[in-house]
Each structure stands twice: as structure tokens, then as C-alpha cells.
CSV table of C-alpha atoms in Angstrom, one decimal:
chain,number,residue,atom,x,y,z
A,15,UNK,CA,36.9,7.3,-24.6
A,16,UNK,CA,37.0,6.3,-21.0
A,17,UNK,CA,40.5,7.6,-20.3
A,18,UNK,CA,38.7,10.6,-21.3
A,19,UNK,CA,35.8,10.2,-19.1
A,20,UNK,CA,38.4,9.5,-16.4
A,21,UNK,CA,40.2,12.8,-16.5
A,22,UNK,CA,37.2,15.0,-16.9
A,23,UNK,CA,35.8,13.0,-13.8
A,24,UNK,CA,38.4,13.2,-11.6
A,25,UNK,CA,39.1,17.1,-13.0
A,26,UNK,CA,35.8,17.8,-11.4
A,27,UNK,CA,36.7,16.3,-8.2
A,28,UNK,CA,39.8,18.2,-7.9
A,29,UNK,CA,38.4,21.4,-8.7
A,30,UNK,CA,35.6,20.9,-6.1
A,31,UNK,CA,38.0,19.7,-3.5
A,32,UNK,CA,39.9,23.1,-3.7
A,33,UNK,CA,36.7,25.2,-3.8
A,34,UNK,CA,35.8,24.0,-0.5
A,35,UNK,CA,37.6,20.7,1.3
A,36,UNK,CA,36.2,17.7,1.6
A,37,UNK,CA,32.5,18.5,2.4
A,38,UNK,CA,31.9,20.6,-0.5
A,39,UNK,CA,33.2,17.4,-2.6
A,40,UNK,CA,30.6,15.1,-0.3
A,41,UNK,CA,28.1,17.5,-1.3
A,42,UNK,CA,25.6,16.4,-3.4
A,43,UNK,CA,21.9,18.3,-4.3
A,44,UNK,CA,19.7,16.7,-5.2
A,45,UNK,CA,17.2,18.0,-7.7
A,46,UNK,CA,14.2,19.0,-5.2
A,47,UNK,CA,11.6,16.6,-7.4
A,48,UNK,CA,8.1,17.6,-8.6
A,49,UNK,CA,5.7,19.2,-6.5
A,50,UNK,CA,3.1,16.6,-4.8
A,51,UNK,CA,-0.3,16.5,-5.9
A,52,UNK,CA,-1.9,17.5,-2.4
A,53,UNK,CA,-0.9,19.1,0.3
A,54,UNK,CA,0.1,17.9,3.6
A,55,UNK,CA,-3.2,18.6,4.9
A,56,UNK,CA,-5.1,16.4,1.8
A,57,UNK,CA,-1.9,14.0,2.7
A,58,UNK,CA,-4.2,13.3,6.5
A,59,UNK,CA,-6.1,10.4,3.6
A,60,UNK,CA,-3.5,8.2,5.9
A,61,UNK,CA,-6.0,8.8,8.5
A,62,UNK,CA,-9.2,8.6,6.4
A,63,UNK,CA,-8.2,5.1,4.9
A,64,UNK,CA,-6.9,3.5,8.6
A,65,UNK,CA,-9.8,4.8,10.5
A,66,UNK,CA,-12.7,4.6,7.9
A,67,UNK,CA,-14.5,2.6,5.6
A,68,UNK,CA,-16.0,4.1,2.3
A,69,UNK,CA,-19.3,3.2,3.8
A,70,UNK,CA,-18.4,5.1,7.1
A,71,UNK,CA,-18.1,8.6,4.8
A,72,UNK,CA,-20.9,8.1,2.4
A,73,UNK,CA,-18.9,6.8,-0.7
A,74,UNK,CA,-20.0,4.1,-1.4
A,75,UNK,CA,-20.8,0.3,-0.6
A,76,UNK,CA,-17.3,-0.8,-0.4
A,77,UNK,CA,-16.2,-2.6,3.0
A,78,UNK,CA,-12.6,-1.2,2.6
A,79,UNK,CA,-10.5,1.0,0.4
A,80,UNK,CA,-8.9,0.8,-3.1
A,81,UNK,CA,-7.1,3.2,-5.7
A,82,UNK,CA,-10.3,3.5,-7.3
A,83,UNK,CA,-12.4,4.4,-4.7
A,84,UNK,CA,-10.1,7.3,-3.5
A,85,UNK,CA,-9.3,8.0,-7.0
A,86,UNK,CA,-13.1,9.3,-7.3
A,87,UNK,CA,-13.1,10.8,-3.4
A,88,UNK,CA,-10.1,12.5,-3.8
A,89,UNK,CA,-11.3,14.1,-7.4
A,90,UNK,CA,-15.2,14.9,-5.5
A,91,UNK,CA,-13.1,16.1,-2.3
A,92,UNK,CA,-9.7,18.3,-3.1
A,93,UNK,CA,-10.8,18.8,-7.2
A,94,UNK,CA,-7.2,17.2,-7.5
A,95,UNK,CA,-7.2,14.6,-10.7
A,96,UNK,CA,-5.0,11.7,-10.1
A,97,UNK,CA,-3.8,8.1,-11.9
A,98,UNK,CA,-4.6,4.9,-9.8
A,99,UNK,CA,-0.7,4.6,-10.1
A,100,UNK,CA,-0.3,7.7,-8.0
A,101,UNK,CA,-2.2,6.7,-5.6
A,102,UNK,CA,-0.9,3.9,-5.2
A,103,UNK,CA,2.7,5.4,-4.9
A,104,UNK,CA,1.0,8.0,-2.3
A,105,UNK,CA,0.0,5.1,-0.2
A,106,UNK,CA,3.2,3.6,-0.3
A,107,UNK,CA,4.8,6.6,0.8
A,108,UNK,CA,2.4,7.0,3.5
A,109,UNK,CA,3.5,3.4,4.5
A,110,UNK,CA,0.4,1.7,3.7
A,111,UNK,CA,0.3,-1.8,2.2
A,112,UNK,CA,-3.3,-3.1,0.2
A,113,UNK,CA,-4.0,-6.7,2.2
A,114,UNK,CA,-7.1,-8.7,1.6
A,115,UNK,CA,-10.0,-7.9,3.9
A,116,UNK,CA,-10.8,-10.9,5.7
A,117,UNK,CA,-14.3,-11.9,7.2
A,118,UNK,CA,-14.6,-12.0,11.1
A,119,UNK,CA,-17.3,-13.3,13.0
A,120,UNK,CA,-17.2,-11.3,15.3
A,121,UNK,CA,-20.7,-12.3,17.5
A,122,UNK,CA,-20.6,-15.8,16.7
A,123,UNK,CA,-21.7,-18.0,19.7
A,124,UNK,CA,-18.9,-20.4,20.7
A,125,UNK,CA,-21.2,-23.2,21.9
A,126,UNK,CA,-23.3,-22.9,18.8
A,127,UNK,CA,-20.0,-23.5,16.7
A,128,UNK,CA,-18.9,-26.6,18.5
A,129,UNK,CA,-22.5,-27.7,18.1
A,130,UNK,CA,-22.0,-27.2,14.2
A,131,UNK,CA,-18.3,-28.9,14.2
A,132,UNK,CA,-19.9,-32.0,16.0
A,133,UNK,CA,-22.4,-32.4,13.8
A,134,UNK,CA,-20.8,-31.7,10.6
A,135,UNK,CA,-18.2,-34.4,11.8
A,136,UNK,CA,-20.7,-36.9,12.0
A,137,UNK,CA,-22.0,-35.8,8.8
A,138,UNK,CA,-18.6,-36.8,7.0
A,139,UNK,CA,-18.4,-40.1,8.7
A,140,UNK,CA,-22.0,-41.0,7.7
A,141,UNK,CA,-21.4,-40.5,4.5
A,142,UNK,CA,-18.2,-42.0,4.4
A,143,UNK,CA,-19.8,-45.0,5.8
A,144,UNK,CA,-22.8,-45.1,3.2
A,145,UNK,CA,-19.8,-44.7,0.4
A,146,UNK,CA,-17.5,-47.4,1.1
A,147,UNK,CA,-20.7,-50.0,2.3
A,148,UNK,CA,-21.5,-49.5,-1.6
């Protein structure tokens, strides 16, 4: 069987050789794939999720984005009905990664926090005093 596979193989690479030289045997199409859910225009969500916040457009209470948050705005906005999955493989193309939001103080007064870290030092060393004196 895969003597036969052999010579049907290379049969096809002979006969495409002599249609048309060494690029025509390079060739290779591709199947042109399924048709995206949104258009390039509906595709500007890149924008939406690194500029906004659901909060920012009035969806919500979420700080940051998921796949079901802009599973729902994407359904409310284009009328286009998508799987979390897809979504997820539209970010990806867009070259967006999901990371963990992380909490910033952003207005925090520096002399206030060594204040704290002082004093929560001397907190631990109190009480590791009062625990080994018993």
C-alpha cells in the first residue's frame, strides 16, 4: 500500500512540475477558511477592551474584561451571537492575552505607609515577645 501511495505521490509532483516549473509545484492554496463573525470594523473591540473598562461604556460593574462580558456586548452591540470560545480565539488573534487585574494604590501617601510598616513591625515583635515570655 505505500509503494502505491509513493507513486501516485510523486506522479502528482511530476505532472505539476511540467504544467508549470518549479513554482507551480511550490504552490500551495490554501482553502480561504470561514468567513469571520464581525467585520473589520466590529474587529476595532481591540480598542474597546485596551482603552476601556465595562464600567467606562455602561455594561456593567466589572473593573476589566472577560469572554462573558463581551459575549453579551457584542450580542447587544453588532446582533452577532458568539461562543465564549470564539471570543476567546478573536482575542488571541488580536494579540490579546487575559492577565489578572491587580490592585494599585495609586493615591496612597508614602509617609503614611512607612508610618504603618513601623508600627505593624513593632506590632509583630510585641507579640512575639508576649508568646515566647509564656
Amino acid at each position: 500500500m505505500s509503494q502505491k501511495w509513493f507513486i501516485y505521490a510523486a506522479n502528482r509532483f511530476v505532472v505539476r512540475f511540467n504544467e508549470g516549473g518549479l513554482d507551480h509545484l511550490l504552490d500551495r492554496r490554501l482553502p480561504p477558511g470561514r468567513v469571520p463573525f464581525l467585520t473589520e470594523e466590529q474587529q476595532e473591540m481591540r480598542q474597546l477592551v485596551l482603552t476601556t473598562t465595562p464600567v467606562d461604556v455602561g455594561w456593567g460593574i466589572s473593573s476589566s474584561w472577560n469572554t462573558r462580558i463581551l459575549q453579551s456586548y457584542i450580542q447587544q452591540t453588532y446582533g452577532v451571537s458568539m461562543s465564549r470560545e470564539g471570543i476567546q480565539k478573536l482575542l488571541h488573534r488580536l494579540r490579546l492575552s487575559w492577565t489578572r487585574p491587580t490592585d494599585k494604590l495609586v493615591k496612597g501617601d508614602p509617609v503614611l505607609q512607612v508610618a504603618f510598616e513601623k508600627e505593624l513591625e513593632f506590632i509583630k515583635k510585641r507579640s512575639f515577645v508576649r508568646h515566647r515570655q509564656k
